[in-house]
Structure formats: structure tokens, C-alpha cells
Amino acid sequence: MSEKKNVGVVFGGKSGEYDVSLLSAYNVINGINKEKFDITMIGITLEGKFYIYKGDVEKIKTNEWINDSKNLISDFSLFDGDIINNVDIIFPVLHGQNGEDGRIQGLFEMMDKPYVGCEVLASSVCMDKDIAKRIFRSVGIPVVDDVLVFNTDIETDKLLEATLDRCEENLPYPMFVKPVNMGSSVGISKAKDRDSLKEALLKAVKFDTKILVEKGINAREIEVAVLGNSHPEASYPGEIVSCKEFYDYEAKYLSGDGSRIDIPAKIDDKIIEKIRTYAVKAFKAVGGSGLSRVDFFLDKDSKDIYLNEANTLPGFTNISMYAKMWDYMGIGYSDLIEKLIDLGFERYEIKHRLTIKE
């Protein structure tokens, strides 16, 4: 029997989605086949401090891990030391800024370690909703009309009023206001009039210096899971039918009864195939590898399809869609985790066959 590989599962992070990461990491750690893999748990605090954690995985889910001092090791280096040298591949279970925006992926590249998921460029591009939408448009994938707002556009009352005018001139109400570099619906608001638009902009700017104001459409939210490297495949789409007006952060991760999940989504077969095709096309356009969850809007009236965003490190919580969609396709949770690990090794080996000199 071949020797077990050691998987370094990284969780937490200096991010507004810290709590989501803990829930996802708890499931990933429990889902890894312990007969095939050993696990090194690497926690990052909200302040950005790294620890090796050797305690009870249950304490990760509840955030008690950080107080489990007897099981925390802080005096180690990501670039040296016996502990990290024994890690064969890193599985970053991180969401949002500093986790899926390419920064920590760059660190793994500098460490010369294989890792699960998209590389630096795809991660950073998909984290920036504005840049991602420009790329999707360029390859013919439809996206919702928007207005881009910078923090400097609303820093005075006069500028704020001018920005409100610009939004109203270009988009009808309702509008959705989104921080460009946040995920999991953090900081997103629905604006129905000028007052609520103003309030939404002032809320969003607390999370990011770039804000997207998008045309609101009467749409269903459809998601597709993408898996693979050079030859990615798309799952059948799923739909989250939220009991709330829109599927916000609380409904996604913190509310047990905030939604109903339909896999496959109850939509026409032709639309299903078009969405799956768009998902793979988007994944390839940004240079994706490993995994992504690609989210779409399906206009309830016109049946038009719009790509909303591509998530390069989708959630793995109990109610997260990515694993559920692959389970419907016949790939169970543990097998999916193993496949993602294999894809990380595969990409690393391909890159290391390339030459850097003529």
C-alpha cells in the first residue's frame, strides 16, 4: 500500500467570511478519507496569525480552537520547519479576502507546495466582480448591466448625490449594491429607491473601496459546480429557493430554514445545457483549475440567462451547494475531496514539467 499523503487544511483567515470557513473546514476535515490521508490543521486567526492546531476538530466549528492553547503551535514557519515540510499538499478552506483572492495562493506558490483549487490569477480575477464581468462579457457570456462606484465617488455629500444621479440615469430600480471583493453575499443590499440606494452604498463602502451597482431583475438563482483542470466538467445545476427576499449571508450560512434546495433545478433541459456550457466557458476564460461554483440568474419572465459570479473556493458547509451538486452526479463527499486533492497534485506536476529557460 502506498504511503499516506499529508493534507494541510487551512481554515479561518483575516476575512469577513471567517465563520463560514470554520464551518466548511469542519466538514472537509471530517470528509477526508483517513485511510488514505493524514491531516495537518492550519488555523489563521482574524488578526492573521498562523497556528498549527492539534486539538479536537469539533472546536473548529465553534471557534473554540483559538482558545485551546495546549493544542496550538505558533513557532513554525510556512517556508521551513518539520511540520510544514511534512505537508504534501495544501487544501485552503478559506473564503473571501485573503483566502480566495489569490494572496494565499501566491504564498503557496512561493512555498513550492501543491494546493487545491484555482491559481493566483483565476482566484484574484474572480474575487473582483468587476474584472470578472469584463472577462465574461469579452467571451460572449451575458451579465447584468451595472454601474461601477469607487469609495472616492461618495466621500462627500456632493459626490454622493452625483453618484446617485449616475446610477439612476443608467439603471432602473430595484438595484443590487455589492462590494466588489466580498463573497457569500456579505455587504449586499437591495435598493428600491434613492434613499435605500444611498444607504446601500454607505453600507457597501464599509467592506470595499469598489462597489458594483447592478440592475435588479426578477430572477431565479441557479448554481453550477465545475470540477477539473484542463478538461473541466459541469454538474447539473441546482437552485436555492430562499424564503427571504434574496439569498443573503444569513440565509446562506446561518439560518437552518432559510431556503429549499432543488437539485437538479426545475428548469427546461435546453436552459440547463446552456447554463452548463456557460459555466465551463467562464471557468476556462479565467484560467480556472480544480473547482469553482458558477452562479447564474435566470430571468423569470424572459428566461434570459445572466452569469452572476464564479466562486473559486465555494462553501463546504452543511447547506452549501457545491458538494451537493456533485453528489447528485454520483460523486460522494469523500470522493469529491479526494478528486480535488488529485487535481491539485496533477496541476503541480504539469507546471513542474515546464522549463523556465531556453
PDB file of C-alpha atoms in Angstrom, residues 31-248:
ATOM      1  CA  GLY A  31     -14.816  14.211   4.919  1.00  0.00           C
ATOM      2  CA  ILE A  32     -11.191  13.367   4.146  1.00  0.00           C
ATOM      3  CA  ASN A  33     -10.584   9.621   3.899  1.00  0.00           C
ATOM      4  CA  LYS A  34      -8.314   8.964   6.904  1.00  0.00           C
ATOM      5  CA  GLU A  35      -7.222   5.628   5.451  1.00  0.00           C
ATOM      6  CA  LYS A  36      -5.606   7.458   2.536  1.00  0.00           C
ATOM      7  CA  PHE A  37      -4.605  10.800   4.020  1.00  0.00           C
ATOM      8  CA  ASP A  38      -3.130  12.268   7.169  1.00  0.00           C
ATOM      9  CA  ILE A  39      -4.231  15.785   8.102  1.00  0.00           C
ATOM     10  CA  THR A  40      -2.357  18.805   9.402  1.00  0.00           C
ATOM     11  CA  MET A  41      -4.763  21.523  10.560  1.00  0.00           C
ATOM     12  CA  ILE A  42      -3.505  25.069   9.987  1.00  0.00           C
ATOM     13  CA  GLY A  43      -5.619  27.824  11.510  1.00  0.00           C
ATOM     14  CA  ILE A  44      -5.436  31.530  10.749  1.00  0.00           C
ATOM     15  CA  THR A  45      -6.937  33.970  13.232  1.00  0.00           C
ATOM     16  CA  LEU A  46      -8.968  37.035  12.331  1.00  0.00           C
ATOM     17  CA  GLU A  47      -5.812  39.009  13.078  1.00  0.00           C
ATOM     18  CA  GLY A  48      -3.884  36.970  10.512  1.00  0.00           C
ATOM     19  CA  LYS A  49      -1.746  34.855  12.849  1.00  0.00           C
ATOM     20  CA  PHE A  50      -0.984  31.280  11.733  1.00  0.00           C
ATOM     21  CA  TYR A  51      -1.135  28.262  14.059  1.00  0.00           C
ATOM     22  CA  ILE A  52      -0.791  24.526  13.709  1.00  0.00           C
ATOM     23  CA  TYR A  53      -3.801  23.113  15.544  1.00  0.00           C
ATOM     24  CA  LYS A  54      -3.609  19.619  17.057  1.00  0.00           C
ATOM     25  CA  GLY A  55      -6.842  19.635  19.027  1.00  0.00           C
ATOM     26  CA  ASP A  56     -10.422  18.455  18.608  1.00  0.00           C
ATOM     27  CA  VAL A  57     -11.902  19.270  15.201  1.00  0.00           C
ATOM     28  CA  GLU A  58     -15.235  19.984  16.925  1.00  0.00           C
ATOM     29  CA  LYS A  59     -13.659  23.116  18.374  1.00  0.00           C
ATOM     30  CA  ILE A  60     -13.010  24.478  14.901  1.00  0.00           C
ATOM     31  CA  LYS A  61     -16.716  24.614  14.114  1.00  0.00           C
ATOM     32  CA  THR A  62     -17.464  26.602  17.269  1.00  0.00           C
ATOM     33  CA  ASN A  63     -14.326  28.801  17.081  1.00  0.00           C
ATOM     34  CA  GLU A  64     -13.117  27.382  20.396  1.00  0.00           C
ATOM     35  CA  TRP A  65      -9.924  26.195  18.685  1.00  0.00           C
ATOM     36  CA  ILE A  66      -8.284  29.573  19.185  1.00  0.00           C
ATOM     37  CA  ASN A  67      -8.554  29.216  22.988  1.00  0.00           C
ATOM     38  CA  ASP A  68      -7.274  25.624  23.017  1.00  0.00           C
ATOM     39  CA  SER A  69      -3.764  26.846  23.833  1.00  0.00           C
ATOM     40  CA  LYS A  70      -2.263  23.458  24.733  1.00  0.00           C
ATOM     41  CA  ASN A  71      -3.003  22.265  21.183  1.00  0.00           C
ATOM     42  CA  LEU A  72      -1.746  25.358  19.337  1.00  0.00           C
ATOM     43  CA  ILE A  73       1.733  25.604  17.848  1.00  0.00           C
ATOM     44  CA  SER A  74       2.754  29.089  16.767  1.00  0.00           C
ATOM     45  CA  ASP A  75       6.535  28.834  16.482  1.00  0.00           C
ATOM     46  CA  PHE A  76       6.699  27.447  12.954  1.00  0.00           C
ATOM     47  CA  SER A  77       7.431  28.861   9.521  1.00  0.00           C
ATOM     48  CA  LEU A  78       5.468  28.208   6.356  1.00  0.00           C
ATOM     49  CA  PHE A  79       8.766  28.127   4.491  1.00  0.00           C
ATOM     50  CA  ASP A  80      10.682  25.874   6.853  1.00  0.00           C
ATOM     51  CA  GLY A  81      10.245  23.525   9.782  1.00  0.00           C
ATOM     52  CA  ASP A  82       9.483  19.857  10.162  1.00  0.00           C
ATOM     53  CA  ILE A  83       5.717  20.299  10.434  1.00  0.00           C
ATOM     54  CA  ILE A  84       5.126  22.167   7.207  1.00  0.00           C
ATOM     55  CA  ASN A  85       7.762  20.163   5.327  1.00  0.00           C
ATOM     56  CA  ASN A  86       5.736  17.037   6.053  1.00  0.00           C
ATOM     57  CA  VAL A  87       2.678  18.527   4.343  1.00  0.00           C
ATOM     58  CA  ASP A  88       2.386  17.155   0.810  1.00  0.00           C
ATOM     59  CA  ILE A  89      -0.476  19.336  -0.411  1.00  0.00           C
ATOM     60  CA  ILE A  90      -2.432  22.258   0.988  1.00  0.00           C
ATOM     61  CA  PHE A  91      -6.230  22.407   0.953  1.00  0.00           C
ATOM     62  CA  PRO A  92      -7.220  26.041   1.583  1.00  0.00           C
ATOM     63  CA  VAL A  93     -10.727  26.114   3.028  1.00  0.00           C
ATOM     64  CA  LEU A  94     -10.804  29.891   3.073  1.00  0.00           C
ATOM     65  CA  HIS A  95     -13.428  32.303   1.803  1.00  0.00           C
ATOM     66  CA  GLY A  96     -13.374  35.962   0.881  1.00  0.00           C
ATOM     67  CA  GLN A  97     -10.475  38.354   1.148  1.00  0.00           C
ATOM     68  CA  ASN A  98      -7.045  36.905   1.926  1.00  0.00           C
ATOM     69  CA  GLY A  99      -8.409  33.439   1.177  1.00  0.00           C
ATOM     70  CA  GLU A 100      -9.785  33.158  -2.330  1.00  0.00           C
ATOM     71  CA  ASP A 101      -8.400  36.349  -3.829  1.00  0.00           C
ATOM     72  CA  GLY A 102      -5.034  34.956  -4.906  1.00  0.00           C
ATOM     73  CA  ARG A 103      -2.972  36.227  -1.987  1.00  0.00           C
ATOM     74  CA  ILE A 104      -2.556  32.993  -0.088  1.00  0.00           C
ATOM     75  CA  GLN A 105      -2.327  31.069  -3.362  1.00  0.00           C
ATOM     76  CA  GLY A 106       0.725  33.215  -4.135  1.00  0.00           C
ATOM     77  CA  LEU A 107       2.171  32.206  -0.789  1.00  0.00           C
ATOM     78  CA  PHE A 108       1.702  28.529  -1.638  1.00  0.00           C
ATOM     79  CA  GLU A 109       3.440  29.129  -4.964  1.00  0.00           C
ATOM     80  CA  MET A 110       6.391  30.717  -3.156  1.00  0.00           C
ATOM     81  CA  MET A 111       6.460  27.707  -0.821  1.00  0.00           C
ATOM     82  CA  ASP A 112       6.522  25.438  -3.890  1.00  0.00           C
ATOM     83  CA  LYS A 113       3.681  23.363  -2.442  1.00  0.00           C
ATOM     84  CA  PRO A 114       0.869  21.734  -4.396  1.00  0.00           C
ATOM     85  CA  TYR A 115      -2.518  23.109  -3.385  1.00  0.00           C
ATOM     86  CA  VAL A 116      -6.192  22.554  -4.091  1.00  0.00           C
ATOM     87  CA  GLY A 117      -8.140  24.998  -6.208  1.00  0.00           C
ATOM     88  CA  CYS A 118      -7.546  27.837  -8.610  1.00  0.00           C
ATOM     89  CA  GLU A 119      -4.194  29.522  -9.047  1.00  0.00           C
ATOM     90  CA  VAL A 120      -3.299  33.142  -8.295  1.00  0.00           C
ATOM     91  CA  LEU A 121      -4.689  34.774 -11.437  1.00  0.00           C
ATOM     92  CA  ALA A 122      -8.038  32.977 -11.581  1.00  0.00           C
ATOM     93  CA  SER A 123      -8.533  33.479  -7.843  1.00  0.00           C
ATOM     94  CA  SER A 124      -7.843  37.211  -7.943  1.00  0.00           C
ATOM     95  CA  VAL A 125      -9.865  37.804 -11.105  1.00  0.00           C
ATOM     96  CA  CYS A 126     -12.952  36.002  -9.806  1.00  0.00           C
ATOM     97  CA  MET A 127     -12.737  37.783  -6.465  1.00  0.00           C
ATOM     98  CA  ASP A 128     -13.085  41.115  -8.269  1.00  0.00           C
ATOM     99  CA  LYS A 129     -16.657  41.032  -9.586  1.00  0.00           C
ATOM    100  CA  ASP A 130     -15.991  43.992 -11.884  1.00  0.00           C
ATOM    101  CA  ILE A 131     -12.938  42.484 -13.611  1.00  0.00           C
ATOM    102  CA  ALA A 132     -14.589  39.064 -13.806  1.00  0.00           C
ATOM    103  CA  LYS A 133     -17.670  40.502 -15.504  1.00  0.00           C
ATOM    104  CA  ARG A 134     -15.486  42.247 -18.076  1.00  0.00           C
ATOM    105  CA  ILE A 135     -13.858  38.919 -18.944  1.00  0.00           C
ATOM    106  CA  PHE A 136     -17.188  37.100 -19.129  1.00  0.00           C
ATOM    107  CA  ARG A 137     -18.547  39.800 -21.454  1.00  0.00           C
ATOM    108  CA  SER A 138     -15.457  39.501 -23.660  1.00  0.00           C
ATOM    109  CA  VAL A 139     -16.139  35.801 -24.355  1.00  0.00           C
ATOM    110  CA  GLY A 140     -19.826  36.314 -25.046  1.00  0.00           C
ATOM    111  CA  ILE A 141     -21.328  35.300 -21.712  1.00  0.00           C
ATOM    112  CA  PRO A 142     -24.229  37.606 -20.769  1.00  0.00           C
ATOM    113  CA  VAL A 143     -24.014  39.523 -17.483  1.00  0.00           C
ATOM    114  CA  VAL A 144     -26.337  42.017 -15.788  1.00  0.00           C
ATOM    115  CA  ASP A 145     -25.928  45.748 -16.539  1.00  0.00           C
ATOM    116  CA  ASP A 146     -24.059  47.633 -13.831  1.00  0.00           C
ATOM    117  CA  VAL A 147     -22.511  50.893 -12.676  1.00  0.00           C
ATOM    118  CA  LEU A 148     -19.087  50.841 -11.013  1.00  0.00           C
ATOM    119  CA  VAL A 149     -18.663  53.096  -7.968  1.00  0.00           C
ATOM    120  CA  PHE A 150     -15.439  53.842  -6.091  1.00  0.00           C
ATOM    121  CA  ASN A 151     -15.236  54.932  -2.464  1.00  0.00           C
ATOM    122  CA  THR A 152     -13.945  58.314  -3.643  1.00  0.00           C
ATOM    123  CA  ASP A 153     -17.187  58.764  -5.612  1.00  0.00           C
ATOM    124  CA  ILE A 154     -19.211  59.008  -2.406  1.00  0.00           C
ATOM    125  CA  GLU A 155     -16.781  60.567   0.078  1.00  0.00           C
ATOM    126  CA  THR A 156     -18.647  63.903   0.214  1.00  0.00           C
ATOM    127  CA  ASP A 157     -22.361  64.691   0.129  1.00  0.00           C
ATOM    128  CA  LYS A 158     -21.986  66.413  -3.239  1.00  0.00           C
ATOM    129  CA  LEU A 159     -20.165  63.462  -4.784  1.00  0.00           C
ATOM    130  CA  LEU A 160     -22.641  61.032  -3.274  1.00  0.00           C
ATOM    131  CA  GLU A 161     -25.590  62.880  -4.812  1.00  0.00           C
ATOM    132  CA  ALA A 162     -23.851  62.914  -8.201  1.00  0.00           C
ATOM    133  CA  THR A 163     -23.223  59.174  -7.927  1.00  0.00           C
ATOM    134  CA  LEU A 164     -26.856  58.539  -7.060  1.00  0.00           C
ATOM    135  CA  ASP A 165     -27.811  60.535 -10.170  1.00  0.00           C
ATOM    136  CA  ARG A 166     -25.417  58.460 -12.304  1.00  0.00           C
ATOM    137  CA  CYS A 167     -26.896  55.199 -11.033  1.00  0.00           C
ATOM    138  CA  GLU A 168     -30.453  56.377 -11.656  1.00  0.00           C
ATOM    139  CA  GLU A 169     -29.567  57.576 -15.167  1.00  0.00           C
ATOM    140  CA  ASN A 170     -28.181  54.173 -16.137  1.00  0.00           C
ATOM    141  CA  LEU A 171     -30.245  51.657 -14.192  1.00  0.00           C
ATOM    142  CA  PRO A 172     -33.884  51.251 -13.177  1.00  0.00           C
ATOM    143  CA  TYR A 173     -34.969  50.339  -9.663  1.00  0.00           C
ATOM    144  CA  PRO A 174     -34.621  47.964  -7.985  1.00  0.00           C
ATOM    145  CA  MET A 175     -30.834  47.788  -7.903  1.00  0.00           C
ATOM    146  CA  PHE A 176     -28.476  45.483  -6.062  1.00  0.00           C
ATOM    147  CA  VAL A 177     -25.447  47.058  -4.419  1.00  0.00           C
ATOM    148  CA  LYS A 178     -22.418  44.819  -3.905  1.00  0.00           C
ATOM    149  CA  PRO A 179     -18.907  45.242  -2.533  1.00  0.00           C
ATOM    150  CA  VAL A 180     -16.730  44.131  -5.459  1.00  0.00           C
ATOM    151  CA  ASN A 181     -14.352  41.939  -3.457  1.00  0.00           C
ATOM    152  CA  MET A 182     -16.628  40.200  -0.971  1.00  0.00           C
ATOM    153  CA  GLY A 183     -18.324  36.829  -1.270  1.00  0.00           C
ATOM    154  CA  SER A 184     -21.140  34.910   0.435  1.00  0.00           C
ATOM    155  CA  SER A 185     -23.459  37.917  -0.099  1.00  0.00           C
ATOM    156  CA  VAL A 186     -21.574  39.911   2.558  1.00  0.00           C
ATOM    157  CA  GLY A 187     -22.450  43.606   2.372  1.00  0.00           C
ATOM    158  CA  ILE A 188     -25.047  43.211  -0.395  1.00  0.00           C
ATOM    159  CA  SER A 189     -28.257  45.242  -0.260  1.00  0.00           C
ATOM    160  CA  LYS A 190     -31.323  45.702  -2.428  1.00  0.00           C
ATOM    161  CA  ALA A 191     -32.197  49.315  -3.206  1.00  0.00           C
ATOM    162  CA  LYS A 192     -35.784  50.162  -4.157  1.00  0.00           C
ATOM    163  CA  ASP A 193     -35.465  53.950  -4.225  1.00  0.00           C
ATOM    164  CA  ARG A 194     -32.939  56.770  -3.890  1.00  0.00           C
ATOM    165  CA  ASP A 195     -32.884  56.703  -0.086  1.00  0.00           C
ATOM    166  CA  SER A 196     -32.252  52.967   0.110  1.00  0.00           C
ATOM    167  CA  LEU A 197     -29.637  53.238  -2.666  1.00  0.00           C
ATOM    168  CA  LYS A 198     -27.785  55.848  -0.636  1.00  0.00           C
ATOM    169  CA  GLU A 199     -27.975  53.647   2.453  1.00  0.00           C
ATOM    170  CA  ALA A 200     -26.782  50.607   0.480  1.00  0.00           C
ATOM    171  CA  LEU A 201     -23.760  52.463  -0.937  1.00  0.00           C
ATOM    172  CA  LEU A 202     -22.735  53.675   2.506  1.00  0.00           C
ATOM    173  CA  LYS A 203     -23.051  50.118   3.813  1.00  0.00           C
ATOM    174  CA  ALA A 204     -21.089  48.534   0.961  1.00  0.00           C
ATOM    175  CA  VAL A 205     -18.207  51.002   1.222  1.00  0.00           C
ATOM    176  CA  LYS A 206     -17.526  49.677   4.731  1.00  0.00           C
ATOM    177  CA  PHE A 207     -16.461  46.399   3.109  1.00  0.00           C
ATOM    178  CA  ASP A 208     -14.650  47.534  -0.036  1.00  0.00           C
ATOM    179  CA  THR A 209     -13.364  50.542  -1.965  1.00  0.00           C
ATOM    180  CA  LYS A 210     -15.058  49.320  -5.171  1.00  0.00           C
ATOM    181  CA  ILE A 211     -18.809  48.830  -5.386  1.00  0.00           C
ATOM    182  CA  LEU A 212     -20.970  47.366  -8.140  1.00  0.00           C
ATOM    183  CA  VAL A 213     -24.497  48.672  -8.532  1.00  0.00           C
ATOM    184  CA  GLU A 214     -26.396  46.184 -10.669  1.00  0.00           C
ATOM    185  CA  LYS A 215     -29.752  46.236 -12.366  1.00  0.00           C
ATOM    186  CA  GLY A 216     -32.215  44.213 -10.330  1.00  0.00           C
ATOM    187  CA  ILE A 217     -34.003  41.513 -12.251  1.00  0.00           C
ATOM    188  CA  ASN A 218     -36.852  39.229 -11.297  1.00  0.00           C
ATOM    189  CA  ALA A 219     -34.723  36.122 -11.394  1.00  0.00           C
ATOM    190  CA  ARG A 220     -34.180  32.651 -10.078  1.00  0.00           C
ATOM    191  CA  GLU A 221     -30.691  31.939  -8.734  1.00  0.00           C
ATOM    192  CA  ILE A 222     -29.137  28.892 -10.383  1.00  0.00           C
ATOM    193  CA  GLU A 223     -25.766  27.396  -9.463  1.00  0.00           C
ATOM    194  CA  VAL A 224     -23.433  25.002 -11.280  1.00  0.00           C
ATOM    195  CA  ALA A 225     -20.430  23.140  -9.867  1.00  0.00           C
ATOM    196  CA  VAL A 226     -17.341  22.924 -12.084  1.00  0.00           C
ATOM    197  CA  LEU A 227     -14.625  20.322 -11.485  1.00  0.00           C
ATOM    198  CA  GLY A 228     -11.375  19.695 -13.334  1.00  0.00           C
ATOM    199  CA  ASN A 229      -8.204  21.225 -14.726  1.00  0.00           C
ATOM    200  CA  SER A 230      -7.590  21.209 -18.481  1.00  0.00           C
ATOM    201  CA  HIS A 231     -10.854  19.393 -19.213  1.00  0.00           C
ATOM    202  CA  PRO A 232     -13.384  20.732 -16.675  1.00  0.00           C
ATOM    203  CA  GLU A 233     -16.867  19.310 -16.330  1.00  0.00           C
ATOM    204  CA  ALA A 234     -20.041  20.969 -15.103  1.00  0.00           C
ATOM    205  CA  SER A 235     -22.626  19.394 -12.833  1.00  0.00           C
ATOM    206  CA  TYR A 236     -26.339  19.615 -13.363  1.00  0.00           C
ATOM    207  CA  PRO A 237     -27.461  22.951 -11.943  1.00  0.00           C
ATOM    208  CA  GLY A 238     -29.106  23.390  -8.593  1.00  0.00           C
ATOM    209  CA  GLU A 239     -31.416  26.087  -7.326  1.00  0.00           C
ATOM    210  CA  ILE A 240     -31.670  27.613  -3.903  1.00  0.00           C
ATOM    211  CA  VAL A 241     -35.215  28.784  -3.284  1.00  0.00           C
ATOM    212  CA  SER A 242     -34.873  31.239  -0.440  1.00  0.00           C
ATOM    213  CA  CYS A 243     -37.631  32.105   1.977  1.00  0.00           C
ATOM    214  CA  LYS A 244     -36.086  35.570   2.202  1.00  0.00           C
ATOM    215  CA  GLU A 245     -36.306  38.307  -0.430  1.00  0.00           C
ATOM    216  CA  PHE A 246     -32.815  37.482  -1.611  1.00  0.00           C
ATOM    217  CA  TYR A 247     -30.303  34.869  -0.581  1.00  0.00           C
ATOM    218  CA  ASP A 248     -28.142  36.938   1.774  1.00  0.00           C
TER     219      ASP A 248
END
